[in-house]
Amino acid sequence: MITLALSKGRIFDETLPLLAAAGIEVLENPEKSRKLILPTNRPDVQVVLVRASDVPTYVEYGGADVGVCGKDTLIEHEAEWGINGLFQPLDLQIAKCRMSVAVRADFDYAHAVRQGARLSVATKYTAIAREFFATKGVHVDLIKLYGSMELAPLTGLADAIVDLVSTGNTLKANQLVEVEHIMDISSRLVVNQAALKVKQSQLRPLIQTFTQAVAARAA
Ligand code: AMP
């Protein structure tokens, strides 16, 4: 049995065509079902639904053989726990977005940086934010949040946020503007290294099919 860890939403939706390329069809809709283990048309493949930030943990410790998670999640996981026994063979080029710094439209970020002001920055992505501002030489007080980051500058909790931006609509709807592009983000395939050895005959073809499907899409 191969167990694939996915998070609901964009990653799940955008992984489906890659699975289809490998002849794998998930038989239940996670938005409708309460099941956490979803069967597929292949009796030897199942999907487990976990929180995005739990995907590396499941794969690393063998709760799943493979998984799909964002580069953001991998960087944060590595900063907190290190990465052991996790093979990252492929950038799937899905769930693309960017990690950015955003502030209220009336906050003069450039001026604050020039002045050497100490900024308060609210984010779920503390490792990425810490590294970015340290490299830039900007002093920051990081405030860890788990969601609705956009609210922080609006309520006076923080001067800035570090968050994922896709269309920019969420920022716009909350009168926030993007002032720094930290990095591009996309989702990666992660594989348990021990499983790769033990289940080689099942996992290698899967990785190869995904690789071909990603290349075909880019062409
Ligand atoms: P948007 O309004 O399209 O710019 O999307 C921004 C909101 O969606 C923010 O709350 C982000 O945290 C979230 N978001 C955007 N892209 C992703 C992604 N690839 N993975 C997870 N969350 C995302």
mmCIF file of C-alpha atoms and ligand atoms in Angstrom:
data_model
loop_
_atom_site.group_PDB
_atom_site.id
_atom_site.type_symbol
_atom_site.label_atom_id
_atom_site.label_comp_id
_atom_site.label_asym_id
_atom_site.label_seq_id
_atom_site.Cartn_x
_atom_site.Cartn_y
_atom_site.Cartn_z
ATOM 1 C CA MET A 1 0.000 0.000 0.000
ATOM 2 C CA ILE A 2 1.195 3.522 -0.844
ATOM 3 C CA THR A 3 -0.155 6.282 1.387
ATOM 4 C CA LEU A 4 -0.171 9.825 0.013
ATOM 5 C CA ALA A 5 -0.586 12.770 2.415
ATOM 6 C CA LEU A 6 -2.412 15.797 1.055
ATOM 7 C CA SER A 7 -4.004 18.886 2.563
ATOM 8 C CA LYS A 8 -7.506 19.933 1.535
ATOM 9 C CA GLY A 9 -8.012 22.842 -0.824
ATOM 10 C CA ARG A 10 -5.623 24.076 -3.463
ATOM 11 C CA ILE A 11 -2.975 21.402 -2.968
ATOM 12 C CA PHE A 12 -5.532 18.595 -3.099
ATOM 13 C CA ASP A 13 -7.282 20.080 -6.147
ATOM 14 C CA GLU A 14 -4.081 20.734 -8.068
ATOM 15 C CA THR A 15 -2.592 17.325 -7.255
ATOM 16 C CA LEU A 16 -5.603 15.513 -8.771
ATOM 17 C CA PRO A 17 -4.507 16.008 -12.421
ATOM 18 C CA LEU A 18 -1.038 14.678 -11.564
ATOM 19 C CA LEU A 19 -2.594 11.626 -9.947
ATOM 20 C CA ALA A 20 -4.819 11.201 -13.006
ATOM 21 C CA ALA A 21 -1.684 11.162 -15.176
ATOM 22 C CA ALA A 22 -0.532 8.227 -13.059
ATOM 23 C CA GLY A 23 -3.917 6.532 -13.520
ATOM 24 C CA ILE A 24 -4.954 7.271 -9.945
ATOM 25 C CA GLU A 25 -8.423 8.599 -9.193
ATOM 26 C CA VAL A 26 -9.494 9.585 -5.686
ATOM 27 C CA LEU A 27 -12.918 8.050 -5.091
ATOM 28 C CA GLU A 28 -14.317 10.533 -2.545
ATOM 29 C CA ASN A 29 -14.599 14.296 -2.496
ATOM 30 C CA PRO A 30 -12.916 15.633 0.682
ATOM 31 C CA GLU A 31 -15.238 18.656 0.680
ATOM 32 C CA LYS A 32 -18.228 16.333 1.030
ATOM 33 C CA SER A 33 -16.857 13.394 2.960
ATOM 34 C CA ARG A 34 -15.769 13.427 6.596
ATOM 35 C CA LYS A 35 -13.389 10.590 5.984
ATOM 36 C CA LEU A 36 -9.717 11.268 6.554
ATOM 37 C CA ILE A 37 -8.539 8.263 4.583
ATOM 38 C CA LEU A 38 -9.772 8.355 1.020
ATOM 39 C CA PRO A 39 -9.672 5.293 -1.203
ATOM 40 C CA THR A 40 -8.567 5.492 -4.836
ATOM 41 C CA ASN A 41 -9.346 3.373 -7.876
ATOM 42 C CA ARG A 42 -6.076 1.582 -7.146
ATOM 43 C CA PRO A 43 -6.412 -0.803 -4.209
ATOM 44 C CA ASP A 44 -2.708 -0.242 -3.415
ATOM 45 C CA VAL A 45 -2.960 3.579 -3.159
ATOM 46 C CA GLN A 46 -4.781 5.645 -0.531
ATOM 47 C CA VAL A 47 -4.855 9.350 0.307
ATOM 48 C CA VAL A 48 -4.740 10.693 3.861
ATOM 49 C CA LEU A 49 -5.989 14.222 4.542
ATOM 50 C CA VAL A 50 -3.856 16.182 6.987
ATOM 51 C CA ARG A 51 -3.191 19.833 7.794
ATOM 52 C CA ALA A 52 -0.698 21.385 5.374
ATOM 53 C CA SER A 53 1.866 21.902 8.140
ATOM 54 C CA ASP A 54 1.545 18.238 9.185
ATOM 55 C CA VAL A 55 2.415 16.818 5.742
ATOM 56 C CA PRO A 56 6.227 16.822 6.304
ATOM 57 C CA THR A 57 5.722 15.215 9.722
ATOM 58 C CA TYR A 58 3.525 12.424 8.358
ATOM 59 C CA VAL A 59 5.967 11.662 5.572
ATOM 60 C CA GLU A 60 9.089 11.974 7.703
ATOM 61 C CA TYR A 61 7.836 9.540 10.339
ATOM 62 C CA GLY A 62 6.260 7.124 7.881
ATOM 63 C CA GLY A 63 2.572 7.858 8.546
ATOM 64 C CA ALA A 64 2.542 8.437 4.808
ATOM 65 C CA ASP A 65 5.001 7.346 2.121
ATOM 66 C CA VAL A 66 4.649 10.445 -0.015
ATOM 67 C CA GLY A 67 3.110 13.859 0.346
ATOM 68 C CA VAL A 68 2.650 17.203 -1.302
ATOM 69 C CA CYS A 69 3.404 20.431 0.534
ATOM 70 C CA GLY A 70 4.384 24.025 -0.119
ATOM 71 C CA LYS A 71 7.982 25.202 -0.025
ATOM 72 C CA ASP A 72 6.867 27.585 2.770
ATOM 73 C CA THR A 73 5.726 24.634 4.880
ATOM 74 C CA LEU A 74 8.979 22.770 4.248
ATOM 75 C CA ILE A 75 11.153 25.749 5.215
ATOM 76 C CA GLU A 76 9.194 26.323 8.425
ATOM 77 C CA HIS A 77 9.200 22.609 9.268
ATOM 78 C CA GLU A 78 12.946 22.372 8.718
ATOM 79 C CA ALA A 79 13.626 25.456 10.867
ATOM 80 C CA GLU A 80 11.644 24.004 13.756
ATOM 81 C CA TRP A 81 12.369 20.300 13.555
ATOM 82 C CA GLY A 82 15.109 19.774 10.980
ATOM 83 C CA ILE A 83 14.480 17.522 8.022
ATOM 84 C CA ASN A 84 15.438 13.900 8.410
ATOM 85 C CA GLY A 85 14.604 11.061 6.101
ATOM 86 C CA LEU A 86 12.638 13.283 3.762
ATOM 87 C CA PHE A 87 13.497 13.118 0.076
ATOM 88 C CA GLN A 88 12.336 16.057 -2.054
ATOM 89 C CA PRO A 89 12.655 14.867 -5.626
ATOM 90 C CA LEU A 90 10.342 17.226 -7.448
ATOM 91 C CA ASP A 91 8.917 20.731 -7.637
ATOM 92 C CA LEU A 92 5.366 20.020 -8.806
ATOM 93 C CA GLN A 93 4.841 23.642 -9.919
ATOM 94 C CA ILE A 94 1.380 23.681 -8.363
ATOM 95 C CA ALA A 95 -0.293 25.937 -5.762
ATOM 96 C CA LYS A 96 2.020 28.688 -6.962
ATOM 97 C CA CYS A 97 2.082 31.925 -5.032
ATOM 98 C CA ARG A 98 4.607 34.234 -3.422
ATOM 99 C CA MET A 99 5.694 35.078 0.106
ATOM 100 C CA SER A 100 5.464 38.811 0.621
ATOM 101 C CA VAL A 101 5.636 41.601 3.144
ATOM 102 C CA ALA A 102 2.514 43.758 3.268
ATOM 103 C CA VAL A 103 1.584 46.860 5.229
ATOM 104 C CA ARG A 104 -1.340 49.249 5.532
ATOM 105 C CA ALA A 105 -1.572 51.516 2.510
ATOM 106 C CA ASP A 106 -0.916 54.527 4.762
ATOM 107 C CA PHE A 107 2.229 53.052 6.369
ATOM 108 C CA ASP A 108 5.485 54.344 4.846
ATOM 109 C CA TYR A 109 7.461 51.110 4.910
ATOM 110 C CA ALA A 110 10.414 52.413 2.852
ATOM 111 C CA HIS A 111 10.795 55.368 5.200
ATOM 112 C CA ALA A 112 10.618 53.166 8.303
ATOM 113 C CA VAL A 113 13.321 50.870 6.854
ATOM 114 C CA ARG A 114 15.528 53.839 5.891
ATOM 115 C CA GLN A 115 15.177 55.258 9.396
ATOM 116 C CA GLY A 116 16.262 51.942 10.888
ATOM 117 C CA ALA A 117 12.961 51.702 12.762
ATOM 118 C CA ARG A 118 12.150 48.522 14.629
ATOM 119 C CA LEU A 119 9.188 46.904 12.910
ATOM 120 C CA SER A 120 6.615 44.623 14.433
ATOM 121 C CA VAL A 121 5.787 41.869 11.992
ATOM 122 C CA ALA A 122 2.923 39.402 12.385
ATOM 123 C CA THR A 123 3.209 36.078 10.593
ATOM 124 C CA LYS A 124 2.673 32.367 10.608
ATOM 125 C CA TYR A 125 5.991 32.031 8.747
ATOM 126 C CA THR A 126 8.436 33.077 11.452
ATOM 127 C CA ALA A 127 11.518 31.302 10.060
ATOM 128 C CA ILE A 128 11.111 32.832 6.603
ATOM 129 C CA ALA A 129 10.391 36.281 8.062
ATOM 130 C CA ARG A 130 13.322 36.107 10.507
ATOM 131 C CA GLU A 131 15.769 35.126 7.768
ATOM 132 C CA PHE A 132 14.464 37.730 5.329
ATOM 133 C CA PHE A 133 14.673 40.688 7.705
ATOM 134 C CA ALA A 134 18.007 39.543 9.173
ATOM 135 C CA THR A 135 19.519 39.453 5.658
ATOM 136 C CA LYS A 136 18.079 42.898 4.988
ATOM 137 C CA GLY A 137 19.441 44.221 8.278
ATOM 138 C CA VAL A 138 16.039 45.302 9.545
ATOM 139 C CA HIS A 139 15.259 44.837 13.231
ATOM 140 C CA VAL A 140 11.921 43.156 13.760
ATOM 141 C CA ASP A 141 9.759 41.931 16.583
ATOM 142 C CA LEU A 142 8.002 38.866 15.247
ATOM 143 C CA ILE A 143 4.472 38.109 16.388
ATOM 144 C CA LYS A 144 3.368 34.554 15.695
ATOM 145 C CA LEU A 145 -0.165 34.172 14.334
ATOM 146 C CA TYR A 146 -1.935 31.106 12.988
ATOM 147 C CA GLY A 147 -4.354 32.801 10.588
ATOM 148 C CA SER A 148 -6.031 36.004 9.395
ATOM 149 C CA MET A 149 -2.683 37.779 9.296
ATOM 150 C CA GLU A 150 -4.275 40.635 7.323
ATOM 151 C CA LEU A 151 -6.051 41.746 10.466
ATOM 152 C CA ALA A 152 -2.832 42.511 12.346
ATOM 153 C CA PRO A 153 -1.911 45.851 10.681
ATOM 154 C CA LEU A 154 -5.573 46.913 10.662
ATOM 155 C CA THR A 155 -5.959 46.502 14.417
ATOM 156 C CA GLY A 156 -2.582 47.968 15.347
ATOM 157 C CA LEU A 157 -1.192 44.577 16.393
ATOM 158 C CA ALA A 158 1.693 44.898 13.938
ATOM 159 C CA ASP A 159 3.239 47.258 11.375
ATOM 160 C CA ALA A 160 3.583 44.587 8.741
ATOM 161 C CA ILE A 161 2.715 41.007 7.878
ATOM 162 C CA VAL A 162 4.546 38.260 6.053
ATOM 163 C CA ASP A 163 2.046 36.074 4.207
ATOM 164 C CA LEU A 164 1.338 34.143 1.044
ATOM 165 C CA VAL A 165 -0.120 36.165 -1.802
ATOM 166 C CA SER A 166 -1.710 34.671 -4.853
ATOM 167 C CA THR A 167 -4.044 37.059 -6.692
ATOM 168 C CA GLY A 168 -3.514 39.920 -4.228
ATOM 169 C CA ASN A 169 -7.288 40.195 -3.735
ATOM 170 C CA THR A 170 -7.181 39.507 0.006
ATOM 171 C CA LEU A 171 -4.628 42.269 0.565
ATOM 172 C CA LYS A 172 -6.627 44.681 -1.589
ATOM 173 C CA ALA A 173 -9.875 43.905 0.215
ATOM 174 C CA ASN A 174 -8.184 44.825 3.482
ATOM 175 C CA GLN A 175 -6.428 47.975 2.235
ATOM 176 C CA LEU A 176 -3.002 46.397 2.475
ATOM 177 C CA VAL A 177 -0.186 46.767 -0.043
ATOM 178 C CA GLU A 178 2.665 44.461 -0.913
ATOM 179 C CA VAL A 179 6.027 46.090 -0.248
ATOM 180 C CA GLU A 180 8.487 43.191 -0.536
ATOM 181 C CA HIS A 181 8.528 39.991 -2.548
ATOM 182 C CA ILE A 182 10.416 37.508 -0.366
ATOM 183 C CA MET A 183 10.283 34.397 -2.534
ATOM 184 C CA ASP A 184 8.221 32.426 -5.019
ATOM 185 C CA ILE A 185 6.414 29.435 -3.544
ATOM 186 C CA SER A 186 5.170 26.244 -5.137
ATOM 187 C CA SER A 187 4.400 22.768 -3.864
ATOM 188 C CA ARG A 188 6.890 19.905 -3.721
ATOM 189 C CA LEU A 189 6.635 16.164 -3.700
ATOM 190 C CA VAL A 190 8.141 14.748 -0.514
ATOM 191 C CA VAL A 191 8.970 11.095 -0.065
ATOM 192 C CA ASN A 192 9.886 9.031 2.980
ATOM 193 C CA GLN A 193 13.425 7.820 2.314
ATOM 194 C CA ALA A 194 12.952 4.425 3.925
ATOM 195 C CA ALA A 195 9.745 3.873 1.940
ATOM 196 C CA LEU A 196 11.608 4.781 -1.225
ATOM 197 C CA LYS A 197 13.878 1.797 -0.610
ATOM 198 C CA VAL A 198 11.274 -0.666 0.610
ATOM 199 C CA LYS A 199 8.530 0.312 -1.869
ATOM 200 C CA GLN A 200 10.807 1.175 -4.785
ATOM 201 C CA SER A 201 8.802 -0.730 -7.359
ATOM 202 C CA GLN A 202 5.666 1.308 -6.587
ATOM 203 C CA LEU A 203 7.191 4.683 -5.730
ATOM 204 C CA ARG A 204 9.756 5.090 -8.527
ATOM 205 C CA PRO A 205 7.165 4.829 -11.337
ATOM 206 C CA LEU A 206 4.897 7.255 -9.475
ATOM 207 C CA ILE A 207 7.701 9.828 -9.132
ATOM 208 C CA GLN A 208 8.613 9.324 -12.779
ATOM 209 C CA THR A 209 5.037 9.840 -13.974
ATOM 210 C CA PHE A 210 4.715 12.986 -11.860
ATOM 211 C CA THR A 211 8.016 14.265 -13.293
ATOM 212 C CA GLN A 212 6.779 13.688 -16.845
ATOM 213 C CA ALA A 213 3.389 15.274 -16.130
ATOM 214 C CA VAL A 214 5.058 18.390 -14.676
ATOM 215 C CA ALA A 215 7.424 18.636 -17.661
ATOM 216 C CA ALA A 216 4.549 18.160 -20.132
ATOM 217 C CA ARG A 217 2.627 20.936 -18.482
ATOM 218 C CA ALA A 218 5.598 23.313 -18.581
ATOM 219 C CA ALA A 219 6.212 22.621 -22.302
HETATM 220 P P1 AMP B 1 -5.058 35.950 -2.678
HETATM 221 O O1 AMP B 1 -6.208 36.784 -2.194
HETATM 222 O O2 AMP B 1 -5.377 35.188 -3.932
HETATM 223 O O3 AMP B 1 -3.788 36.781 -2.852
HETATM 224 O O4 AMP B 1 -4.751 34.833 -1.588
HETATM 225 C C1 AMP B 1 -4.261 35.226 -0.341
HETATM 226 C C2 AMP B 1 -4.788 34.371 0.770
HETATM 227 O O5 AMP B 1 -4.757 32.994 0.414
HETATM 228 C C3 AMP B 1 -3.915 34.535 2.001
HETATM 229 O O6 AMP B 1 -4.716 34.405 3.147
HETATM 230 C C4 AMP B 1 -2.922 33.411 1.869
HETATM 231 O O7 AMP B 1 -2.467 32.986 3.118
HETATM 232 C C5 AMP B 1 -3.710 32.335 1.113
HETATM 233 N N1 AMP B 1 -2.913 31.650 0.093
HETATM 234 C C6 AMP B 1 -2.631 32.112 -1.145
HETATM 235 N N2 AMP B 1 -1.939 31.206 -1.849
HETATM 236 C C7 AMP B 1 -1.782 30.144 -1.051
HETATM 237 C C8 AMP B 1 -1.156 28.863 -1.198
HETATM 238 N N3 AMP B 1 -0.542 28.498 -2.320
HETATM 239 N N4 AMP B 1 -1.190 28.010 -0.149
HETATM 240 C C9 AMP B 1 -1.813 28.365 0.993
HETATM 241 N N5 AMP B 1 -2.413 29.552 1.206
HETATM 242 C C10 AMP B 1 -2.412 30.426 0.190
#
